[in-house]
Coordinates of C-alpha atoms and ligand atoms in Angstrom, one line a residue:
X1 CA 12.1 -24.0 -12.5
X2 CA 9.9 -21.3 -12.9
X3 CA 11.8 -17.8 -14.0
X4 CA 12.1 -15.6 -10.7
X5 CA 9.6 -12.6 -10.7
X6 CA 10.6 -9.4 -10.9
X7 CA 8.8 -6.1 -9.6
X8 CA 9.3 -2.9 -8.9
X9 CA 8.6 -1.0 -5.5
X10 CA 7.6 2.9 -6.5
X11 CA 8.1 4.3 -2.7
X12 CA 9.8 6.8 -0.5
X13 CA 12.9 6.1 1.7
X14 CA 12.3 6.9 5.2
X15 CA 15.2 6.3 6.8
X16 CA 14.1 5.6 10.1
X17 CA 10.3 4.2 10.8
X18 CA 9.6 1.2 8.9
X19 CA 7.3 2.2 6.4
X20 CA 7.5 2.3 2.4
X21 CA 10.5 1.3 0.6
X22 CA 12.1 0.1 4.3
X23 CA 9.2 -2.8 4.4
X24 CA 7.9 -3.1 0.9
X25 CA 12.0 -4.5 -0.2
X26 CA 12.8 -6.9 2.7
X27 CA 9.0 -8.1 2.7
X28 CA 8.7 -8.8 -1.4
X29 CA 12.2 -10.3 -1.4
X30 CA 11.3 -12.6 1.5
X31 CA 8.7 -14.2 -1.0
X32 CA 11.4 -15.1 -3.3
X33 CA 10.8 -11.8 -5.7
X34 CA 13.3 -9.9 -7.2
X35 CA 12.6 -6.3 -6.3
X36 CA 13.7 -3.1 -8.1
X37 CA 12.9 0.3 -6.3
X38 CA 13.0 3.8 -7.3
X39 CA 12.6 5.9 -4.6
X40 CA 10.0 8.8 -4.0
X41 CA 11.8 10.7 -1.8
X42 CA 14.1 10.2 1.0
X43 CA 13.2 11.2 4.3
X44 CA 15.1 11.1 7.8
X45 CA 11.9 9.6 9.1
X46 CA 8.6 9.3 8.0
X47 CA 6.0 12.1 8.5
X48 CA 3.7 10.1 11.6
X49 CA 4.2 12.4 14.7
X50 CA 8.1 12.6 13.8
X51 CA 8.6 16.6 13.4
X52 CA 11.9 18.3 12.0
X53 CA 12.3 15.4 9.6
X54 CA 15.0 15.6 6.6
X55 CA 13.2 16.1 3.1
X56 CA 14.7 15.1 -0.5
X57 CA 12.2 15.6 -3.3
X58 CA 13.6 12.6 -5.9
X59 CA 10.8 13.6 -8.6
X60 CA 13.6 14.6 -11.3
X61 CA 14.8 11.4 -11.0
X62 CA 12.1 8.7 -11.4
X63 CA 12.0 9.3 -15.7
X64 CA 16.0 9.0 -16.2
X65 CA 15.6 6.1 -14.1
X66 CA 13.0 4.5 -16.0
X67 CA 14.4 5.8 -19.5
X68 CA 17.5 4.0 -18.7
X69 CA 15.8 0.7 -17.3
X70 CA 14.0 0.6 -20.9
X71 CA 17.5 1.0 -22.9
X72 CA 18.3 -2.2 -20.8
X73 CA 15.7 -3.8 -21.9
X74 CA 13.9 -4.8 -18.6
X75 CA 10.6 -6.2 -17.8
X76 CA 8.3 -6.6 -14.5
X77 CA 6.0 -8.9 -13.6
X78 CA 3.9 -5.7 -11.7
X79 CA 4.5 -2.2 -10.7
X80 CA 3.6 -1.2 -6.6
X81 CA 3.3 2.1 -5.9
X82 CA 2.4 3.9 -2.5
X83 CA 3.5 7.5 -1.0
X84 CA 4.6 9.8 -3.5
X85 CA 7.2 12.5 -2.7
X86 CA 5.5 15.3 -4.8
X87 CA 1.5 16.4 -6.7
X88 CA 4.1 16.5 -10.1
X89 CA 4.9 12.5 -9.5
X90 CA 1.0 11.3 -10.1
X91 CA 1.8 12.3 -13.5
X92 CA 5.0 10.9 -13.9
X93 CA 3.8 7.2 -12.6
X94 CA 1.4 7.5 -15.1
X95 CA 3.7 7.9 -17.2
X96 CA 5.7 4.8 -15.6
X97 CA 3.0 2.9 -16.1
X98 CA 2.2 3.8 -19.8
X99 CA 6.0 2.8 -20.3
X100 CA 6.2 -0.4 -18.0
X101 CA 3.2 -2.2 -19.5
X102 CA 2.4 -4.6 -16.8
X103 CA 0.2 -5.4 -13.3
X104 CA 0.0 -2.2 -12.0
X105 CA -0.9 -2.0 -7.8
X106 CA -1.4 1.0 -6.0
X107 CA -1.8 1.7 -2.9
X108 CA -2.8 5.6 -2.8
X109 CA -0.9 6.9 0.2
X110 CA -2.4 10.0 1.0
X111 CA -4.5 9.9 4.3
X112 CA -5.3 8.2 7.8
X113 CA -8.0 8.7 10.4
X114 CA -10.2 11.3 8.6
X115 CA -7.0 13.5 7.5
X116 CA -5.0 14.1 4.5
X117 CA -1.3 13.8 5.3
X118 CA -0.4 17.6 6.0
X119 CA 2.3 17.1 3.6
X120 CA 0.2 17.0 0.6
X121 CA -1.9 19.7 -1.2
X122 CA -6.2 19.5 -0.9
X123 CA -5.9 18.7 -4.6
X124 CA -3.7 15.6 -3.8
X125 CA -7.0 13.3 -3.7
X126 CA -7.9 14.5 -7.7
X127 CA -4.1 13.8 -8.9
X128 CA -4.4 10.2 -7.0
X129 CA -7.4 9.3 -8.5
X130 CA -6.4 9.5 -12.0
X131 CA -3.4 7.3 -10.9
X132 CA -6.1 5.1 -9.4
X133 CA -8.1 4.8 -12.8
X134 CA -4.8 3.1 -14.7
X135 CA -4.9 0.3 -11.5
X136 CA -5.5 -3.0 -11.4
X137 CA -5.8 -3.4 -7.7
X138 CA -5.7 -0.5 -5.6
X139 CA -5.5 -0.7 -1.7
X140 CA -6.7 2.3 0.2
X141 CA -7.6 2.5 3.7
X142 CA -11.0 3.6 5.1
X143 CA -9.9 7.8 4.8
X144 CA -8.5 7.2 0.9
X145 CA -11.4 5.5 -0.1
X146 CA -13.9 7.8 1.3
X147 CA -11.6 10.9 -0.5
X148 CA -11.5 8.6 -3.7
X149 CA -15.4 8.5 -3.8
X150 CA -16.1 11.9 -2.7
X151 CA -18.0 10.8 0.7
X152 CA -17.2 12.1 4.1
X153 CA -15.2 9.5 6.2
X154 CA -16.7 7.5 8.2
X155 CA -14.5 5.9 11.3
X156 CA -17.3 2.7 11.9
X157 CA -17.8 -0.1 13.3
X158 CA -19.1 -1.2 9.6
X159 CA -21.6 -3.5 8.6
X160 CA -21.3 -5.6 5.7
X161 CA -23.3 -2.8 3.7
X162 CA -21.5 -0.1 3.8
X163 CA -18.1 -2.0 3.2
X164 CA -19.9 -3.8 0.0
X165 CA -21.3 -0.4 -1.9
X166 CA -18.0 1.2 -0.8
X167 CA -16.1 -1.2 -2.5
X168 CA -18.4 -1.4 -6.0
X169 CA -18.0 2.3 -5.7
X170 CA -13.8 2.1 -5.5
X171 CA -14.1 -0.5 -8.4
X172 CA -15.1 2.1 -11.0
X173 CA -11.1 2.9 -10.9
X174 CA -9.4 -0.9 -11.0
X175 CA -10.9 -4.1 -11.6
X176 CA -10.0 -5.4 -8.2
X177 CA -9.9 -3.7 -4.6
X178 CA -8.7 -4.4 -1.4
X179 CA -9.9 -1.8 1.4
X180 CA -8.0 -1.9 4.7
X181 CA -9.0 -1.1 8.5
X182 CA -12.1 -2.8 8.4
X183 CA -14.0 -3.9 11.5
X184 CA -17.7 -4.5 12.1
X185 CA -17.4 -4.9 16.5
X186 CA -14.2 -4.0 18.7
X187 CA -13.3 -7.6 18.6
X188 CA -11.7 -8.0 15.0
X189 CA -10.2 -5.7 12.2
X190 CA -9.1 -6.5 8.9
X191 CA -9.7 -5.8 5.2
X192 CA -12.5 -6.6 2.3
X193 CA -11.8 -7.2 -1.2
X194 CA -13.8 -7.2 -4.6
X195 CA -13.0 -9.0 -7.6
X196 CA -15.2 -7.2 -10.4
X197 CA -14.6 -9.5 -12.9
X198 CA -15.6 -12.8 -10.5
X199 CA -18.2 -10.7 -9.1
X200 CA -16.8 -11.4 -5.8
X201 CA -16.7 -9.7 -2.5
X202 CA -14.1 -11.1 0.7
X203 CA -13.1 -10.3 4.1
X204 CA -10.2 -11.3 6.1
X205 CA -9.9 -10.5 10.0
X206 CA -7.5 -10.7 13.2
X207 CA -7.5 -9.9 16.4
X208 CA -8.3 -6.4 16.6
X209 CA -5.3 -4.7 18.8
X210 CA -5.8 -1.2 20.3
X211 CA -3.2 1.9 19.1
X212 CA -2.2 3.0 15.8
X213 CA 1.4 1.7 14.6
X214 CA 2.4 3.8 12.0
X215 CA 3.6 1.5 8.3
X216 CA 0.7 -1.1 8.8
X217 CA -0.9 0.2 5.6
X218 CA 2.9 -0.9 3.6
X219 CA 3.2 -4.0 5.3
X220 CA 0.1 -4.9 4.4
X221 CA 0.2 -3.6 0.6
X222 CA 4.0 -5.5 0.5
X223 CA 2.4 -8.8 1.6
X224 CA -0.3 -8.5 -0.8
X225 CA 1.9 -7.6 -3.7
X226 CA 4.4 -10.4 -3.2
X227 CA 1.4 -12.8 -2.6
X228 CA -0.5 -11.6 -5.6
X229 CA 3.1 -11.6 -7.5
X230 CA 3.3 -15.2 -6.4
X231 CA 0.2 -15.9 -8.1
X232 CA -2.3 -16.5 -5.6
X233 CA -5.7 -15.5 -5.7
X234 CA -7.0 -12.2 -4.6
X235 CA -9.0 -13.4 -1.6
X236 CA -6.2 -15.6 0.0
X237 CA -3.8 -12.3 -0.8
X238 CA -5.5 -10.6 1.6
X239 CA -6.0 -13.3 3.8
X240 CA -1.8 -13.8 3.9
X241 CA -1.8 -10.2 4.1
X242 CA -3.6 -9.6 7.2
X243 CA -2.0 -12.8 9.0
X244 CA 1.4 -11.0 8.4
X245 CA 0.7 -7.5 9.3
X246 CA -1.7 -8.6 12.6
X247 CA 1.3 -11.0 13.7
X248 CA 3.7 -7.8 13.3
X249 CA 1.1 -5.8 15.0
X250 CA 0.9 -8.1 18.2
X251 CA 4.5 -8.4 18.3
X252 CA 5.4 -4.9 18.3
X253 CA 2.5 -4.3 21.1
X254 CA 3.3 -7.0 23.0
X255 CA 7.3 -5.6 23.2
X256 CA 5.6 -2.1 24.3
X257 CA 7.5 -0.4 21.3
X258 CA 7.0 3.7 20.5
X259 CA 4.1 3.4 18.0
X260 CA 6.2 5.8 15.4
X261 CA 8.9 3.2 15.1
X262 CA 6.9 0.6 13.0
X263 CA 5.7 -2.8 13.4
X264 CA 8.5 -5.9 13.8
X265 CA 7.5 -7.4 10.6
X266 CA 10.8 -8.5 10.3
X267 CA 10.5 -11.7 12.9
X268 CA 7.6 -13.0 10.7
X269 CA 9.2 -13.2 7.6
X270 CA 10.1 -16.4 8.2
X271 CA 6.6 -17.8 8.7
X272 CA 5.2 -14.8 5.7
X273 CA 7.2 -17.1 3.4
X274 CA 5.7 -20.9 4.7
X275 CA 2.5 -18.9 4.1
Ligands
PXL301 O1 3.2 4.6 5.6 C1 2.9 5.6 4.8 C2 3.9 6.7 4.7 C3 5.0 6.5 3.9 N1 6.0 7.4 3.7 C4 6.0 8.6 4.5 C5 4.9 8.8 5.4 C6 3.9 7.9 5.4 C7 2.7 8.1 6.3 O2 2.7 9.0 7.1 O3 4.9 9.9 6.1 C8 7.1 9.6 4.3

């Protein structure tokens, strides 16, 4: 048998919400992966229309952490970052990186619908591209990219054009890219990917379901990690990765649930893994 993978999830803790390191480590050790976290921060909830939520700023802790991983002698088959509790972390998960030596994913957590998260500083976008530019797959949504390419956001319908010179344009940071809330009509939504390497450009859909869940973006970035961990190609990544989070997505709206608590990925897992 093959040795088990082994990665490790670079997230917050929202304690309540199901977003970050509350879907990236039931959702990556669902596809069989071992899955190491250090945590961000750790939050009573997370910051989507939640206010008077609990803040613990972990930055001091991420280098000890990783310092004492190396005296142990551990390795990881990739690194997946997403929101970072502090402007002084970019550096520091570069850092991580340097040290860590292996696939390195990032999802840049910084923004949704137009609007950086009021959390972070208007600098934020500068500091994440750097983190960007030591990638080999980043996964922003439709806002992050537009901030990662200095270009006013743009809240579509698409067409095939704009997605395609957006993503060449996001693959001067990483090799490969995966952009998320993509739709060209009212009828679908999903994400487009570009190998640079192959030359290759792909897009998965679903259903398109109105209203904005809040921790789509990490169960979509966990289901492509695990996947990609897993070994399979970029373009059926996504495609596994937008079955999962759409299938969450209907669930939850079909069940009416409050919008802030997260999607019930946890009822697919089951059918994330036969995928
Ligand atoms: O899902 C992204 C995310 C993660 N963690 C925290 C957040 C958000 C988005 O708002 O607030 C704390």
């Amino acid at each position: 048998m093959d040795r088990q993978k082994r990665i490790v999830a670079i997230h917050d803790i929202s304690c309540f919400g199901r977003c970050s390191l509350t879907v990236a480590l039931p959702v990556i050790s669902a596809a069989g992966i071992e899955t190491s976290i250090i945590p961000t921060a750790i939050l009573s909830t997370h910051t989507g229309g939640f206010t008077g939520y609990t803040y613990r700023d972990l930055t001091d802790d991420i280098l000890p952490i990783i310092k004492h991983w190396q005296s142990l002698n551990l390795k990881f088959d990739a690194v997946y970052t997403g929101f970072l509790g502090s402007f002084e972390q970019i550096d520091i998960i570069s850092q991580v990186f340097d040290m860590l030596k292996t696939k390195v994913i990032v999802d840049p957590v910084m923004a949704d619908h137009g609007e950086l998260y009021k959390i972070f500083p208007d600098n934020f976008p500068e500091g994440m591209k750097k983190l960007c530019q030591k990638a080999d797959i980043i996964v922003p949504n439709m806002t992050e990219a537009a901030l990662l390419v200095d270009e006013s956001y743009n809240p579509g319908p698409y067409n095939p054009k704009y997605i395609e010179k957006m993503l060449k344009k996001l693959s001067a940071f990483s090799n490969q890219v995966v952009l998320t809330g993509v739709f060209f009509d009212e009828e679908k939504l999903g994400a487009a990917a570009y190998d640079k390497t192959a030359d290759k450009i792909s897009y998965a859909f679903s259903k398109k379901i109105n209203g904005f869940y809040h921790g789509t973006g990490d169960v979509f970035g966990s289901a492509l990690t695990a996947a990609i961990v897993n070994q399979e190609p970029l373009d059926r990544a996504v495609e596994i990765a937008v079955k999962f989070t759409a299938s969450s997505i209907q669930r939850s709206f079909e069940a009416k649930s409050d919008v802030r608590f997260g999607v019930n990925f946890e009822a697919g897992l089951q059918d994330l893994l036969k995928l």
